[in-house]
Short mmCIF file of C-alpha atoms in Angstrom, two decimals:
data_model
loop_
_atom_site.label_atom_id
_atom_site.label_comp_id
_atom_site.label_asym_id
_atom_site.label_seq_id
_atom_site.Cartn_x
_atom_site.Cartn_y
_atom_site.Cartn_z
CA UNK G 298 119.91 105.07 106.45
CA UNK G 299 121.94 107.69 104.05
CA UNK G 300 120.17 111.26 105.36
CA UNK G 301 120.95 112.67 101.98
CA UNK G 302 118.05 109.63 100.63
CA UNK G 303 115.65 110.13 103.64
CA UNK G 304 115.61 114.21 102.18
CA UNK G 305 115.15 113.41 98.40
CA UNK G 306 111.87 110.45 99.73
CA UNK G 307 110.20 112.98 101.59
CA UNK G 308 110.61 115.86 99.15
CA UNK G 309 109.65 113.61 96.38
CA UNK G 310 106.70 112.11 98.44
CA UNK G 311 105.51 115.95 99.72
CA UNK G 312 105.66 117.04 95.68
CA UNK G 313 104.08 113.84 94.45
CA UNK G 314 101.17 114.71 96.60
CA UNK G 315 100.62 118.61 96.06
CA UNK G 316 100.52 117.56 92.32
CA UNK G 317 97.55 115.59 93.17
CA UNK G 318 95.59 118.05 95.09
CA UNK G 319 96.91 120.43 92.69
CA UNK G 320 94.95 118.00 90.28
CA UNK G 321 91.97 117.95 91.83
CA UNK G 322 91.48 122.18 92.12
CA UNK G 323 92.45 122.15 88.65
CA UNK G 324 90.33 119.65 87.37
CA UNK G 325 86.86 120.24 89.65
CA UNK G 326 87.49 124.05 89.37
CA UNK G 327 87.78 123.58 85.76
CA UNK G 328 84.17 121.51 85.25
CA UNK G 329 81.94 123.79 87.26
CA UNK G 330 83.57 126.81 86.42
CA UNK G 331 82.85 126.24 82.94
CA UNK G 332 79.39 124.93 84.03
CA UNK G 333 78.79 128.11 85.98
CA UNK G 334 81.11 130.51 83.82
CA UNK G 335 82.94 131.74 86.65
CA UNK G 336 86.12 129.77 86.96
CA UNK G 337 87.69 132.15 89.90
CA UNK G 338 84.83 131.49 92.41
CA UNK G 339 84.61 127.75 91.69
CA UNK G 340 88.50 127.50 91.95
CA UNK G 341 87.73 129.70 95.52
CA UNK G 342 84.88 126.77 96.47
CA UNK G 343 87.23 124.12 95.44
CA UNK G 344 90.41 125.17 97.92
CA UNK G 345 87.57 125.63 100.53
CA UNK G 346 86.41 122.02 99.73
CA UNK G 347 90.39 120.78 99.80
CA UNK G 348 90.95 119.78 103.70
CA UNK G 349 87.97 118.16 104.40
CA UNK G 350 88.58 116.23 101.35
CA UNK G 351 92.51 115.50 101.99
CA UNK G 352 91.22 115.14 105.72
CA UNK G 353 89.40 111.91 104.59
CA UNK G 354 91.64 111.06 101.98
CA UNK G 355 94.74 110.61 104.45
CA UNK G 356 92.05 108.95 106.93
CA UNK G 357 91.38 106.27 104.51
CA UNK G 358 94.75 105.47 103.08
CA UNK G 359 96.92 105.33 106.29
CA UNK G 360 94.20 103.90 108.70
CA UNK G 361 91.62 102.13 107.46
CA UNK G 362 93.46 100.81 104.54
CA UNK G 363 96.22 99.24 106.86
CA UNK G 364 93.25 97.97 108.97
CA UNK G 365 91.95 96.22 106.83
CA UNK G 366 94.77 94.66 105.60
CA UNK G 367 95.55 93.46 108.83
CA UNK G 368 92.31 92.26 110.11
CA UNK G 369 90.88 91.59 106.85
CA UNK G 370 87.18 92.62 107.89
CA UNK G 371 85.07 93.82 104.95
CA UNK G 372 82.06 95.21 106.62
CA UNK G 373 83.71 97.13 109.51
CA UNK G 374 85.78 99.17 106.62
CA UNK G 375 83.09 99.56 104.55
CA UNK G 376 80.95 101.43 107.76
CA UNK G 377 84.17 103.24 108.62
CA UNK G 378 84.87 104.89 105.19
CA UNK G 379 81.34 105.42 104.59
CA UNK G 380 81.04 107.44 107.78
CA UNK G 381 84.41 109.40 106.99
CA UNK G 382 82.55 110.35 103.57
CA UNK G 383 79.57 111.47 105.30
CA UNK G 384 81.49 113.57 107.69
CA UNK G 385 83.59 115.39 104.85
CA UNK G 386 81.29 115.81 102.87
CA UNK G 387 78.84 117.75 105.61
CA UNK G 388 81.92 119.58 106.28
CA UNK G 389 82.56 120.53 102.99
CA UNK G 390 79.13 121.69 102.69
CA UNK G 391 79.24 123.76 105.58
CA UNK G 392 82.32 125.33 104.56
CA UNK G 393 80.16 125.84 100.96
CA UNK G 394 77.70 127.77 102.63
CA UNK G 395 80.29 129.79 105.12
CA UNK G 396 81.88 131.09 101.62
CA UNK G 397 78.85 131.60 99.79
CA UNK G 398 77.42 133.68 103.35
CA UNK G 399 74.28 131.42 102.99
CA UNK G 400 72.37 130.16 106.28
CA UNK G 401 73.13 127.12 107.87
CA UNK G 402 70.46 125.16 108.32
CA UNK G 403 69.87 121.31 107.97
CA UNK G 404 67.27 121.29 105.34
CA UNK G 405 70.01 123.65 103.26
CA UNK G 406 72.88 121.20 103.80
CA UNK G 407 71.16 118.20 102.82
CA UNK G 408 69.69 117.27 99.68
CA UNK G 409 71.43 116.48 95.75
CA UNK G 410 73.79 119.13 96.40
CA UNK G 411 75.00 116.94 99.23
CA UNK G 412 75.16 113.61 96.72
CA UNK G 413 77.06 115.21 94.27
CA UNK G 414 79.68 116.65 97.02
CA UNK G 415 79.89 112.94 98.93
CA UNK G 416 80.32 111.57 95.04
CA UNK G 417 83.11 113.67 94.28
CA UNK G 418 85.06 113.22 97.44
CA UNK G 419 84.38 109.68 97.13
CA UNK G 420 85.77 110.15 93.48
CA UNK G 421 89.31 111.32 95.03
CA UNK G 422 89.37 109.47 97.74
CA UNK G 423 89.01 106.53 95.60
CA UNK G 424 91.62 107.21 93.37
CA UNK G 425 94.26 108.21 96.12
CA UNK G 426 93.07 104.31 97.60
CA UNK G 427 93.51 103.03 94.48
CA UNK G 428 96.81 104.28 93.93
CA UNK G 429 98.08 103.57 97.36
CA UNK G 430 97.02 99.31 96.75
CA UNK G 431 98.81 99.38 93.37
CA UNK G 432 102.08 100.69 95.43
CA UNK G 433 101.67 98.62 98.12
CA UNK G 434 101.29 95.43 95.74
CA UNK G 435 104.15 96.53 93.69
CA UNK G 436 106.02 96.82 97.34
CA UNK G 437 105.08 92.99 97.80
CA UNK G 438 106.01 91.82 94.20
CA UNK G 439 109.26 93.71 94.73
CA UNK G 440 109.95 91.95 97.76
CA UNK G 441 108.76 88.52 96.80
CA UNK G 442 111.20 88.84 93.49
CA UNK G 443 114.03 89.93 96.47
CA UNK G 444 113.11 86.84 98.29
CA UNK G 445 113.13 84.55 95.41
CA UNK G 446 116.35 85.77 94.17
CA UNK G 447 118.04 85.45 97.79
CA UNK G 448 116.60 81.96 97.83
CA UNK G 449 118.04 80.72 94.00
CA UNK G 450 121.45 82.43 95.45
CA UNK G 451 120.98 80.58 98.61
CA UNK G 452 120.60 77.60 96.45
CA UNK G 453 123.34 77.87 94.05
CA UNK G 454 126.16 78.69 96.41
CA UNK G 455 124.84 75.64 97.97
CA UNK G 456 125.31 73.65 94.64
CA UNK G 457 128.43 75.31 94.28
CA UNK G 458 129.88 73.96 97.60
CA UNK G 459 128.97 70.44 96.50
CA UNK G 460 130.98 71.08 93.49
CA UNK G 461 134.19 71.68 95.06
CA UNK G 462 133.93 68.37 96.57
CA UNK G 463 132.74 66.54 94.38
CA UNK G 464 135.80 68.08 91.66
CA UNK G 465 138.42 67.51 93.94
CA UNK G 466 137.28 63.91 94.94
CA UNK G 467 137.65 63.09 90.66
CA UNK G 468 140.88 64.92 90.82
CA UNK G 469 142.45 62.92 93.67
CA UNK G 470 141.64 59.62 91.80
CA UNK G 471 142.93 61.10 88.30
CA UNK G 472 146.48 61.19 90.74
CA UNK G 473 146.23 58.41 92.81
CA UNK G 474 146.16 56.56 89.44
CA UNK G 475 149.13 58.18 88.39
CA UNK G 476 151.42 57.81 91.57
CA UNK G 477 150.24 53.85 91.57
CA UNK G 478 151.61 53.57 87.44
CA UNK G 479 154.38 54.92 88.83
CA UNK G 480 154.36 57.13 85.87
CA UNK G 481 157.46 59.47 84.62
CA UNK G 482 154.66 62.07 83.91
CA UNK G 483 153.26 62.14 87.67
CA UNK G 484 154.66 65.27 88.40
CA UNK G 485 153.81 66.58 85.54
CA UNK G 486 149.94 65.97 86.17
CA UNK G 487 150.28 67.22 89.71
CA UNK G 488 151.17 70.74 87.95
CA UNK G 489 147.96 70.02 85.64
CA UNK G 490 145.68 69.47 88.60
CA UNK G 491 147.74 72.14 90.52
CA UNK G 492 146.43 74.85 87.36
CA UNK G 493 142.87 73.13 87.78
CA UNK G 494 142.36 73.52 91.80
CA UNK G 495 143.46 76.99 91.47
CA UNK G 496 140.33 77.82 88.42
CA UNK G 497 138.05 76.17 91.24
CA UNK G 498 139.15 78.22 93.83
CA UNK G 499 139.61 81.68 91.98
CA UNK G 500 137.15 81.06 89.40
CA UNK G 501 134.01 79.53 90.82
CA UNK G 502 132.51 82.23 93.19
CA UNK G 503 131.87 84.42 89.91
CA UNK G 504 128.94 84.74 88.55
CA UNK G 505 130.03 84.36 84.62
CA UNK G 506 133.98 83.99 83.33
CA UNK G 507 135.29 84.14 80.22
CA UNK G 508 134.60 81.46 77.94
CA UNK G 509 138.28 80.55 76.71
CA UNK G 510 138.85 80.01 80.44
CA UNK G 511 136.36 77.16 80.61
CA UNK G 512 137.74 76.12 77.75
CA UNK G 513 140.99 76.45 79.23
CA UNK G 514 140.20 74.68 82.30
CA UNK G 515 138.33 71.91 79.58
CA UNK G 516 141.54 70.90 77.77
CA UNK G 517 143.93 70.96 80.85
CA UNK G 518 141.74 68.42 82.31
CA UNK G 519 141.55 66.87 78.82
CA UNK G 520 145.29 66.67 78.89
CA UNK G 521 145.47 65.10 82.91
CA UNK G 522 142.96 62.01 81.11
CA UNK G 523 145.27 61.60 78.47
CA UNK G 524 148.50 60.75 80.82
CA UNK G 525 146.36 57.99 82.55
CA UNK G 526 144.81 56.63 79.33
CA UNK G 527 147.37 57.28 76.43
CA UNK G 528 146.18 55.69 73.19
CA UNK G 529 143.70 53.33 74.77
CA UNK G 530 141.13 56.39 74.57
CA UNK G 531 140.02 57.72 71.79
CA UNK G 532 139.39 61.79 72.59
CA UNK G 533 138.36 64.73 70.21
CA UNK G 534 137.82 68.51 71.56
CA UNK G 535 136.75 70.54 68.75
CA UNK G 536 136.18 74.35 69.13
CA UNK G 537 134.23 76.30 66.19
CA UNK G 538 133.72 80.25 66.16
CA UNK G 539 134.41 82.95 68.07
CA UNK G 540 135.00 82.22 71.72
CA UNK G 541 136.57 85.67 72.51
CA UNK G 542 133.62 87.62 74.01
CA UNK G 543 131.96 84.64 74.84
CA UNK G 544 131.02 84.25 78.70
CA UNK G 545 129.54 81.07 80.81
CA UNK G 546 129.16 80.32 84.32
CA UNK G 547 132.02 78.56 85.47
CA UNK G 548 132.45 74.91 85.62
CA UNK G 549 128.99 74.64 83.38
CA UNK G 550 130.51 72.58 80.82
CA UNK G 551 133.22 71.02 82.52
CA UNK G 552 130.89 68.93 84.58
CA UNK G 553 130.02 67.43 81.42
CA UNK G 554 133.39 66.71 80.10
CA UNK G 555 133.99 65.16 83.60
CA UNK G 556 131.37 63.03 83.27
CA UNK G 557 132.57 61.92 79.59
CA UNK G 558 135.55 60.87 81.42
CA UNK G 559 133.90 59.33 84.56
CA UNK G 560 131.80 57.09 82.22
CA UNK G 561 133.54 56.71 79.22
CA UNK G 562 136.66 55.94 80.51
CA UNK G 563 136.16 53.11 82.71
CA UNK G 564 134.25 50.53 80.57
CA UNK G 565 136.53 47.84 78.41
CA UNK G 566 134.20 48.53 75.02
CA UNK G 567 135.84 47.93 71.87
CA UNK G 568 137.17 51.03 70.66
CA UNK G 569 136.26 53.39 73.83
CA UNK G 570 135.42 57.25 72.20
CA UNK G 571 135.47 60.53 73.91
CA UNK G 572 133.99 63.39 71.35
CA UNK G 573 133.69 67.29 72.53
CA UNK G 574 132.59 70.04 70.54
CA UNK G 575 131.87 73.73 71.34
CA UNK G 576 130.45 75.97 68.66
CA UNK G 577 129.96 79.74 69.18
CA UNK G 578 127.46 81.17 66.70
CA UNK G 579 126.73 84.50 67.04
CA UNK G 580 125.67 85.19 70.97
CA UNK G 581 124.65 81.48 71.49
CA UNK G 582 127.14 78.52 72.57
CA UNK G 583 126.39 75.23 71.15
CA UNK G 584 127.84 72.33 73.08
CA UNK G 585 128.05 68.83 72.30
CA UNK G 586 129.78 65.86 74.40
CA UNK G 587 129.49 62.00 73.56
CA UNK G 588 131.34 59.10 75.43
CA UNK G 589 131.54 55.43 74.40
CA UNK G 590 129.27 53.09 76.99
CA UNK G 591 128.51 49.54 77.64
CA UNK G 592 124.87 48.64 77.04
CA UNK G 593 124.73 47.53 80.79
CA UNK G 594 125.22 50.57 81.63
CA UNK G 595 122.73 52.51 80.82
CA UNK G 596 120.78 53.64 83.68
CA UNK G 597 124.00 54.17 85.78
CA UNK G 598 125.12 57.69 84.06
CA UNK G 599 125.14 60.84 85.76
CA UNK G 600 124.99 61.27 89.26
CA UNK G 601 125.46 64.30 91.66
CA UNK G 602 127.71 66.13 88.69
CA UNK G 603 124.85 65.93 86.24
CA UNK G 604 122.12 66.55 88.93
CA UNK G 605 124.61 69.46 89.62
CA UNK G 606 124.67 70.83 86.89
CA UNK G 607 120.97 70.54 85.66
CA UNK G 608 119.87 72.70 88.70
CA UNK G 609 122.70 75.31 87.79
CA UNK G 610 121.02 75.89 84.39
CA UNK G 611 117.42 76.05 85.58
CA UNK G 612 118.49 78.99 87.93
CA UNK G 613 120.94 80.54 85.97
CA UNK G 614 119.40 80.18 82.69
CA UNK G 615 115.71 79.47 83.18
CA UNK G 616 114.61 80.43 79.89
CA UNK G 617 118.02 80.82 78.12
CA UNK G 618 118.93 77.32 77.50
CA UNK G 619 118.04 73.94 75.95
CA UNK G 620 119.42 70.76 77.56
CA UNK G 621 119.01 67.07 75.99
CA UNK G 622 120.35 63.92 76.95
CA UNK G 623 120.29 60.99 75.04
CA UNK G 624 121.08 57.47 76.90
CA UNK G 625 121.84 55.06 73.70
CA UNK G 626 122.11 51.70 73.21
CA UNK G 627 126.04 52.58 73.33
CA UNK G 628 126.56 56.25 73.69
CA UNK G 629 125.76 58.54 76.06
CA UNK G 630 125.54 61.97 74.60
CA UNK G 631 124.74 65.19 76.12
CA UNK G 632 123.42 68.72 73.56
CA UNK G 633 123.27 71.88 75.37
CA UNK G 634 122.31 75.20 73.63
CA UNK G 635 122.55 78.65 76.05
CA UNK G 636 120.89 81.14 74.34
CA UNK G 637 122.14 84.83 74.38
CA UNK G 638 120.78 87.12 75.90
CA UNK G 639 119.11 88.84 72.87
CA UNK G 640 117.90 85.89 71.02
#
């Protein structure tokens, strides 16, 4: 650990607390002396009252506290900081007297005066407990919001490695079809799917990219479709707005598209449709996608792409998006809505 942080803990921890004891002087001082219009000598009483009071202050926070937290036994800490009380308190009356050059005897050190003494240490040391369980909850909701966070990353670079796969698998077929067509424009989709493998690979680790590089990434694949299916697909991308500061985790919407593809590709409907539509309005992205389906089909779409991507969303944006899918009699269509960040 830096030595330079250790320095700036403990100074800030040794301040924190002489601002505290500082507080109580101050504000005990400040009652009696104007109770007793002498502030000086009641200021005098309470520095002569401070280390029996700090004494089972410390006591309390920093060893009984942490016992009971590990053995979680009530009545033992209750009889432990009750005793502690008693003792400072007898001390601080004995230190009372030693100032004041009054006898010591027990009838003089116990009676009210000796209540109101235990009350007020108990007053101090119950704040300096109280404060010390708020920290040490905050501690433990700081490291249970660590622990959850390590766990949704743990979880979405796990998602992400089953995307790779799961890309490249569609990507193989896309030219495996080609090569088999024997198709003038084979080599031409190899450079296609050569652009897309290297947006996987570059692209996907990051958190957020650019939107115009999804879309990017959107109409090359677009394009790769096209050379297998020519005319005998009907495909519209539509972009609306402005996509320029626009950012989205990467391959968010391209899962979709591939899906479009995957489905809406493969059935021999009349009239087989592919429609895409991305609308930026102000800090929100609007995306639609809508493929052509047979009615046999409908409880076969989506699969470990949709599934995917659905747990992708709920981590990334929990309360920052709006996902519906619609499974029609002859559609399949797909509305997602990710909220900005300020809406």
């Amino acid at each position: 650990m830096n030595r330079n942080f250790i320095w700036k803990y403990v100074n800030k921890r040794f301040v924190t607390h002489i601002l505290f004891w500082l507080f109580y002087v101050l504000f005990f001082g400040s009652i009696y002396g104007k109770y007793g219009n002498d502030y000086k000598w009641y200021f005098i009483e309470s520095l002569g009252m401070l280390p029996f009071i700090m004494l089972a202050t410390y006591l309390t926070i920093y060893a009984i506290l942490p016992f009971y937290l590990k053995k979680g036994k009530l009545l033992p800490t209750i009889f432990l900081i009750a005793f502690i009380l008693f003792a400072a308190t007898l001390g601080e009356r004995i230190a009372l007297r030693k100032i004041n050059s009054l006898p010591i005897t027990v009838d003089s050190l116990f009676g009210i005066t000796f209540l109101y003494l235990m009350l007020e240490t108990f007053f101090m040391v119950a704040i300096a407990f109280g404060i010390k369980l708020v920290k040490k909850w905050l501690e433990q909701q700081q490291e249970k919001h660590e622990m959850e966070k390590k766990n949704l990353q743990t979880e979405l670079n796990f998602l992400k490695t089953q995307l790779h796969p799961h890309f490249l698998f569609n990507t193989m077929n896309n030219l495996y079809a080609l090569s088999l067509e024997k198709s003038s424009k084979t080599s031409e989709g190899i450079a296609k799917i050569s652009d897309l493998l290297r947006s996987v690979l570059y692209e996907c680790n990051e958190s957020e990219v650019a939107l115009e590089k999804e879309i990017n990434l959107i109409e090359n694949y677009i394009d790769l479709e096209k050379m297998r299916f020519g005319n005998e697909l009907n495909v519209e991308f539509q972009i609306t707005g402005n996509t320029t500061d626009a950012k989205i985790a990467p391959m968010l919407l391209f899962t979709f598209v591939e899906n479009c593809f995957k489905h809406g590709s493969r059935n021999p409907a009349e009239n087989p449709f592919i429609k895409i539509e991305i609308k930026v309005n102000k800090s929100n992205i609007n995306f639609l996608a809508e493929n052509s389906k047979l009615e046999t089909k409908a409880e076969k779409q989506g699969g470990i792409g949709l599934q995917n991507v659905k747990k992708r969303l709920d981590i990334l944006y929990a309360d920052r998006h709006k996902l519906s899918v619609e499974n029609k009699k002859y559609t399949f269509l797909v509305h997602l809505v990710i909220f900005g960040k300020n809406e």
